[in-house]
Amino acid sequence: MKKVLLQVENLRTYLTTHRGVVRAVDGVSLTILEEETLGLVGESGCGKSMLALSILGLYPKPQGRIVEGKIEFEGEDLVQKSEEELRRIRGKRISMIFQEPMTSLDPVFPVGEGIVEVLMLHQGLTRSEARREAIRLLRMVRIPEPERRMYQYPHQLSGGMRQRVMIAQALACRPKLLIADEPTTALDVTVQAQILELIAALKEEMKTAVLLITHDLGIVAEHCQKVAVMYAGTIVEKSDVFSLFARPLHPYTRALLGALPRLDGKRSRLEAIPGSVPDLIAPPLGCRFHPRCRERIPRCSEEEPRLREVERGHEVACHLL
Amino acid sequence: MSPLVEVRNLKKHFVLSGEWGKERAFVDAVSGVSFSIFQGETLGLVGETGCGKSTLARCILRLLEPTGGSVLFRGKDILKLPLKEFKAYRRRMQIVFQDPFASLNPRKTVFSILEEPLIIHGERNPRARREKVEAMAEQVGLDPRLLRNYPHEFSGGQRQRVCIARALILEPEFVVCDEPVSALDVSVRAQILNLLSELQERMHLAYLFITHDLAVVHHISHRVAVMYLGTIVEIAPTEELFANPLHPYTQALFESIPVPNPTYKRKRMVLEGDPPSPIHPPSGCRFHTRCPKRMEVCSVHPPEAFSPTPEHVVFCHLYGGTKVI
Amino acid sequence: MRRITQISETLYLLCRNRAALAGLIILGIYTFVALFPWLLAPNDPLKRDLALRYQPGFWAGKEFARFPLGTDYLGRCVLSRIIWGTRTSLLVGVIAVSISTALGMFLGLFSGYFGGWVDIVLMRIVDILFAFPSILLAIAIMAALGPGLEKAMIAIGIVYTPQMARVVRSVTLVIREMEYIEAERALGASHARILLYHILPNVLAPAVVYATLSVAGAILDAAALGFLGLGAMPPAPEWGAMLSGSHKALTSGAWWAVTFPGLAIVFAVLGLNLLGDGMRDLLDPRLRM
């Protein structure tokens, strides 16, 4: 049995905007075991990125705040930590890579500089040691000619190369947890395949757990052991990947899979989900999916369903089950 | 049956403004592309960022002036027409863009956005315009009561419906869809794909459907053309292409798509590197720098067309390059 | 109907923005003064009385209440001259900026939309105009046109044109590349229709903000020209000319003859800047949502 690495309990992160309070993360619980890959799927605006940012304490301040909940990482509650303490955790024990590698690399510094800095800060290496280590890391993420690439600027690298640099930087200190927020959404399919393979290989090698945030169910199916499906700030279904794709239980998960054009299936009409994603300022009462759900019963609009274990290791928040 | 749109050896080069005294560089965005589209048909055009697929579409519609080649619309070369005469063709060929946020003027109401094409094409009667706009809104599933609203009051999916309505209100025969669902969420994407299919049947439209999403192209197209760095490498009916991809690039592309089925085991053929720049495209076959099956000849000569079946054409030296068409 | 609600909504938002509201109130007062100077001015602004030169104002005691802000070097009522001068100064500012806005919008739209050599030629001319300090350029133009208030307006209008052209051009360049303009071209719309019906409304908002801010600059420049004796012809009351006529007063201790016209300028400029900044926030659709 693997040890629990990260345990998020009933987390609520709210953002105050001039339109009202956005309940971006509204009572989320999830667990990541050591060396495990958890896929977090959901559509844009469901709060999945805000959940990731909450773990690292990087949610926008002062608009955002964690109003409730615990984030236990290796037995320590990150919610209670000061900014200074969190800074020592970020990049060292938990790292993150983002969707857009162009904007997450500083355009005025050579790409190797970021890695050198992380190593000097967290590992206490001298500059020349850090440089040597950075070259090794760039070679590890399969960047050709790392000695030369290291001194190039972000705009001189392609999107795929930049994402490799980001990965090298994120893994420089051998973190226990890597949070990858849509790491390949901005990339082409052939490059996406390279990057996903790379993350999978490095994860094996370094024994890192990964929280992979994506909207692409295909990526989840291929790269994750467990999945959590998020809708409008809440988790509606949690399971291991085989059970989820074999028997999706929540109507939203099923609808999502039905709405996907598939290469293997017949090319018939897609099962579209009516309506659009709700506004998180005033989410629907009861089950948040009920206005778009085909199978709703009166209870759905009255009472919020709780996440319950329906089968072994398969949790669903739905009144139908 | 003669094709509705026929593209012959279309070329588009962009000149990069070089510094004084330096030689000017050319971006070879589209370099000699040919294909045809029939009435009521969807031709999918897949390719990665920067392969020239959007440039190609804009050249067909003369939003960009091509450098060479011809585009025949019902047999008439529209690239040779003076712009005045070409305006009559504008209403017969339309475009839907990727970004439903950028493609609607934020300062106009949806009604005036939809009315605009009718005004441009000389519908003087406001009543007739109103009726047409309302009928079109109905067709694309927009509540006519919302027509007085501004685009920012709509969701992404609804905005894309507005864009589709604007393109179709002149009753065109040919519509270019440039990544129309890429900016949309999965649940909304299905609605728009279904809508496009319905409208195609109802209005006998021909689509040139540009996308980088292979699942989408598989779903919506009758035939598919695969583009790499300004050239078409393979074109075939959808079922055949997906069952029997011949070009190594097509094969790699298909193998790269993540399949939403955890029990599926792929035979991995991950491509090395990134697509090269179209400023100095590789010689010979443009794919040879990344091709796992490259041969000596590939870097020397551009490959000739090979047709295993009448509708399937592939440009690759692996198949001998016997010219069949 | 929709338009009315839009205007009332804009006013409502304007009132919520405190700085902009303050600017609006200041300008409201100035406008009122400019419209009805005879209601407010205690004395004839032109009447001189050399016996009453450099009389102090109300602060010196009750016996000086006839000239609340004192008199200038010719014994004219400073307050009355400021009040009558408001009309001139605001008019100069507004007309000069109207000239620069009209010219600048035309050049900017044309240059930005069509690009190519038209753009290159126009923008190089603009660059050359930019190379001169604005007041120097205005003086040079005045030298060619001859002195006078109307000519000062034209000169300042020309001086402010390049900046307006730049602002309009840069917005046009952005809007021109938007997909909705491409959609418009795909529909077969003419250049005139695209420019006037689609690009112009988008350019208008930043142009109006910029124009508001330039009125402040134009008032200052008009005052400077007046100070140099190139603007309003004496004895017509104008803030800059008042400063110029009385600057010697400072050495003789009659600070009021320069301080109050100066303050009139400062508050007008402040009001315009506050309003301009407020409108910039207001017209940004992202902040309106």
mmCIF file of N, CA, C and O in Angstrom, chain C residues 90-129:
data_model
loop_
_atom_site.group_PDB
_atom_site.id
_atom_site.type_symbol
_atom_site.label_atom_id
_atom_site.label_comp_id
_atom_site.label_asym_id
_atom_site.label_seq_id
_atom_site.Cartn_x
_atom_site.Cartn_y
_atom_site.Cartn_z
ATOM 1 N N LEU C 90 -11.293 78.310 -22.670
ATOM 2 C CA LEU C 90 -11.961 77.041 -22.963
ATOM 3 C C LEU C 90 -12.206 76.920 -24.459
ATOM 4 O O LEU C 90 -12.020 75.855 -25.049
ATOM 5 N N LEU C 91 -12.624 78.024 -25.058
ATOM 6 C CA LEU C 91 -12.917 77.996 -26.485
ATOM 7 C C LEU C 91 -11.666 77.649 -27.286
ATOM 8 O O LEU C 91 -11.711 76.821 -28.191
ATOM 9 N N VAL C 92 -10.561 78.274 -26.907
ATOM 10 C CA VAL C 92 -9.311 77.981 -27.606
ATOM 11 C C VAL C 92 -8.998 76.491 -27.471
ATOM 12 O O VAL C 92 -8.718 75.808 -28.453
ATOM 13 N N GLY C 93 -9.099 75.992 -26.235
ATOM 14 C CA GLY C 93 -8.785 74.582 -25.996
ATOM 15 C C GLY C 93 -9.677 73.684 -26.832
ATOM 16 O O GLY C 93 -9.198 72.809 -27.567
ATOM 17 N N VAL C 94 -10.978 73.910 -26.761
ATOM 18 C CA VAL C 94 -11.913 73.008 -27.422
ATOM 19 C C VAL C 94 -11.777 73.096 -28.939
ATOM 20 O O VAL C 94 -11.715 72.066 -29.619
ATOM 21 N N ILE C 95 -11.671 74.307 -29.459
ATOM 22 C CA ILE C 95 -11.599 74.417 -30.922
ATOM 23 C C ILE C 95 -10.275 73.853 -31.437
ATOM 24 O O ILE C 95 -10.248 73.092 -32.410
ATOM 25 N N ALA C 96 -9.187 74.193 -30.749
ATOM 26 C CA ALA C 96 -7.891 73.672 -31.189
ATOM 27 C C ALA C 96 -7.916 72.146 -31.198
ATOM 28 O O ALA C 96 -7.471 71.505 -32.157
ATOM 29 N N VAL C 97 -8.482 71.561 -30.136
ATOM 30 C CA VAL C 97 -8.504 70.101 -30.073
ATOM 31 C C VAL C 97 -9.469 69.525 -31.101
ATOM 32 O O VAL C 97 -9.236 68.450 -31.644
ATOM 33 N N SER C 98 -10.547 70.235 -31.379
ATOM 34 C CA SER C 98 -11.449 69.750 -32.435
ATOM 35 C C SER C 98 -10.709 69.676 -33.761
ATOM 36 O O SER C 98 -10.853 68.718 -34.512
ATOM 37 N N ILE C 99 -9.905 70.704 -34.015
ATOM 38 C CA ILE C 99 -9.129 70.696 -35.260
ATOM 39 C C ILE C 99 -8.177 69.499 -35.266
ATOM 40 O O ILE C 99 -8.147 68.712 -36.213
ATOM 41 N N SER C 100 -7.448 69.330 -34.162
ATOM 42 C CA SER C 100 -6.461 68.250 -34.142
ATOM 43 C C SER C 100 -7.154 66.890 -34.188
ATOM 44 O O SER C 100 -6.658 65.957 -34.800
ATOM 45 N N THR C 101 -8.321 66.770 -33.548
ATOM 46 C CA THR C 101 -9.029 65.488 -33.559
ATOM 47 C C THR C 101 -9.496 65.146 -34.964
ATOM 48 O O THR C 101 -9.313 64.026 -35.438
ATOM 49 N N ALA C 102 -10.081 66.128 -35.626
ATOM 50 C CA ALA C 102 -10.577 65.868 -36.974
ATOM 51 C C ALA C 102 -9.426 65.469 -37.890
ATOM 52 O O ALA C 102 -9.478 64.430 -38.562
ATOM 53 N N LEU C 103 -8.371 66.265 -37.873
ATOM 54 C CA LEU C 103 -7.225 65.962 -38.731
ATOM 55 C C LEU C 103 -6.573 64.639 -38.342
ATOM 56 O O LEU C 103 -6.277 63.789 -39.185
ATOM 57 N N GLY C 104 -6.363 64.488 -37.041
ATOM 58 C CA GLY C 104 -5.665 63.301 -36.549
ATOM 59 C C GLY C 104 -6.443 62.025 -36.821
ATOM 60 O O GLY C 104 -5.869 60.997 -37.198
ATOM 61 N N MET C 105 -7.766 62.073 -36.653
ATOM 62 C CA MET C 105 -8.582 60.881 -36.914
ATOM 63 C C MET C 105 -8.480 60.500 -38.378
ATOM 64 O O MET C 105 -8.338 59.336 -38.730
ATOM 65 N N PHE C 106 -8.581 61.517 -39.231
ATOM 66 C CA PHE C 106 -8.522 61.251 -40.654
ATOM 67 C C PHE C 106 -7.181 60.605 -41.019
ATOM 68 O O PHE C 106 -7.135 59.545 -41.640
ATOM 69 N N LEU C 107 -6.112 61.250 -40.585
ATOM 70 C CA LEU C 107 -4.785 60.727 -40.917
ATOM 71 C C LEU C 107 -4.566 59.346 -40.306
ATOM 72 O O LEU C 107 -4.075 58.430 -40.963
ATOM 73 N N GLY C 108 -4.937 59.217 -39.037
ATOM 74 C CA GLY C 108 -4.691 57.964 -38.332
ATOM 75 C C GLY C 108 -5.461 56.802 -38.940
ATOM 76 O O GLY C 108 -4.917 55.716 -39.156
ATOM 77 N N LEU C 109 -6.741 57.021 -39.232
ATOM 78 C CA LEU C 109 -7.561 55.954 -39.815
ATOM 79 C C LEU C 109 -6.998 55.549 -41.170
ATOM 80 O O LEU C 109 -6.819 54.369 -41.464
ATOM 81 N N PHE C 110 -6.706 56.542 -41.972
ATOM 82 C CA PHE C 110 -6.221 56.305 -43.319
ATOM 83 C C PHE C 110 -4.912 55.537 -43.287
ATOM 84 O O PHE C 110 -4.732 54.506 -43.926
ATOM 85 N N SER C 111 -4.004 56.080 -42.477
ATOM 86 C CA SER C 111 -2.671 55.524 -42.390
ATOM 87 C C SER C 111 -2.706 54.104 -41.829
ATOM 88 O O SER C 111 -2.088 53.185 -42.355
ATOM 89 N N GLY C 112 -3.469 53.920 -40.755
ATOM 90 C CA GLY C 112 -3.512 52.616 -40.101
ATOM 91 C C GLY C 112 -4.228 51.572 -40.940
ATOM 92 O O GLY C 112 -3.816 50.422 -40.989
ATOM 93 N N TYR C 113 -5.281 51.962 -41.601
ATOM 94 C CA TYR C 113 -6.084 50.976 -42.323
ATOM 95 C C TYR C 113 -5.424 50.544 -43.614
ATOM 96 O O TYR C 113 -5.356 49.368 -43.926
ATOM 97 N N PHE C 114 -4.921 51.522 -44.384
ATOM 98 C CA PHE C 114 -4.372 51.152 -45.680
ATOM 99 C C PHE C 114 -2.923 50.725 -45.605
ATOM 100 O O PHE C 114 -2.481 49.913 -46.410
ATOM 101 N N GLY C 115 -2.190 51.252 -44.634
ATOM 102 C CA GLY C 115 -0.804 50.835 -44.480
ATOM 103 C C GLY C 115 0.029 51.184 -45.702
ATOM 104 O O GLY C 115 -0.265 52.140 -46.412
ATOM 105 N N GLY C 116 1.069 50.391 -45.938
ATOM 106 C CA GLY C 116 1.889 50.554 -47.127
ATOM 107 C C GLY C 116 2.600 51.902 -47.174
ATOM 108 O O GLY C 116 2.915 52.486 -46.142
ATOM 109 N N TRP C 117 2.817 52.408 -48.382
ATOM 110 C CA TRP C 117 3.619 53.631 -48.503
ATOM 111 C C TRP C 117 2.869 54.845 -47.980
ATOM 112 O O TRP C 117 3.467 55.804 -47.502
ATOM 113 N N VAL C 118 1.520 54.829 -48.059
ATOM 114 C CA VAL C 118 0.725 55.940 -47.511
ATOM 115 C C VAL C 118 1.093 56.110 -46.041
ATOM 116 O O VAL C 118 1.371 57.204 -45.559
ATOM 117 N N ASP C 119 1.093 54.980 -45.350
ATOM 118 C CA ASP C 119 1.390 54.958 -43.921
ATOM 119 C C ASP C 119 2.811 55.458 -43.674
ATOM 120 O O ASP C 119 3.047 56.281 -42.791
ATOM 121 N N ILE C 120 3.742 54.963 -44.487
ATOM 122 C CA ILE C 120 5.140 55.328 -44.269
ATOM 123 C C ILE C 120 5.320 56.831 -44.432
ATOM 124 O O ILE C 120 5.880 57.507 -43.568
ATOM 125 N N VAL C 121 4.771 57.396 -45.512
ATOM 126 C CA VAL C 121 4.926 58.836 -45.767
ATOM 127 C C VAL C 121 4.276 59.653 -44.651
ATOM 128 O O VAL C 121 4.891 60.533 -44.044
ATOM 129 N N LEU C 122 3.014 59.324 -44.336
ATOM 130 C CA LEU C 122 2.299 60.102 -43.325
ATOM 131 C C LEU C 122 3.000 60.034 -41.973
ATOM 132 O O LEU C 122 3.145 61.039 -41.283
ATOM 133 N N MET C 123 3.448 58.839 -41.619
ATOM 134 C CA MET C 123 4.040 58.700 -40.293
ATOM 135 C C MET C 123 5.404 59.365 -40.203
ATOM 136 O O MET C 123 5.804 59.822 -39.143
ATOM 137 N N ARG C 124 6.138 59.446 -41.326
ATOM 138 C CA ARG C 124 7.412 60.157 -41.272
ATOM 139 C C ARG C 124 7.155 61.650 -41.069
ATOM 140 O O ARG C 124 7.853 62.305 -40.297
ATOM 141 N N ILE C 125 6.106 62.174 -41.730
ATOM 142 C CA ILE C 125 5.758 63.590 -41.527
ATOM 143 C C ILE C 125 5.417 63.812 -40.058
ATOM 144 O O ILE C 125 5.875 64.766 -39.423
ATOM 145 N N VAL C 126 4.629 62.909 -39.513
ATOM 146 C CA VAL C 126 4.261 63.005 -38.113
ATOM 147 C C VAL C 126 5.499 62.969 -37.220
ATOM 148 O O VAL C 126 5.624 63.749 -36.280
ATOM 149 N N ASP C 127 6.441 62.100 -37.562
ATOM 150 C CA ASP C 127 7.678 62.015 -36.775
ATOM 151 C C ASP C 127 8.425 63.343 -36.777
ATOM 152 O O ASP C 127 8.956 63.774 -35.756
ATOM 153 N N ILE C 128 8.447 63.969 -37.958
ATOM 154 C CA ILE C 128 9.153 65.253 -38.065
ATOM 155 C C ILE C 128 8.472 66.282 -37.164
ATOM 156 O O ILE C 128 9.125 67.004 -36.415
ATOM 157 N N LEU C 129 7.147 66.327 -37.222
ATOM 158 C CA LEU C 129 6.423 67.278 -36.370
ATOM 159 C C LEU C 129 6.687 66.999 -34.900
ATOM 160 O O LEU C 129 6.784 67.902 -34.086
#
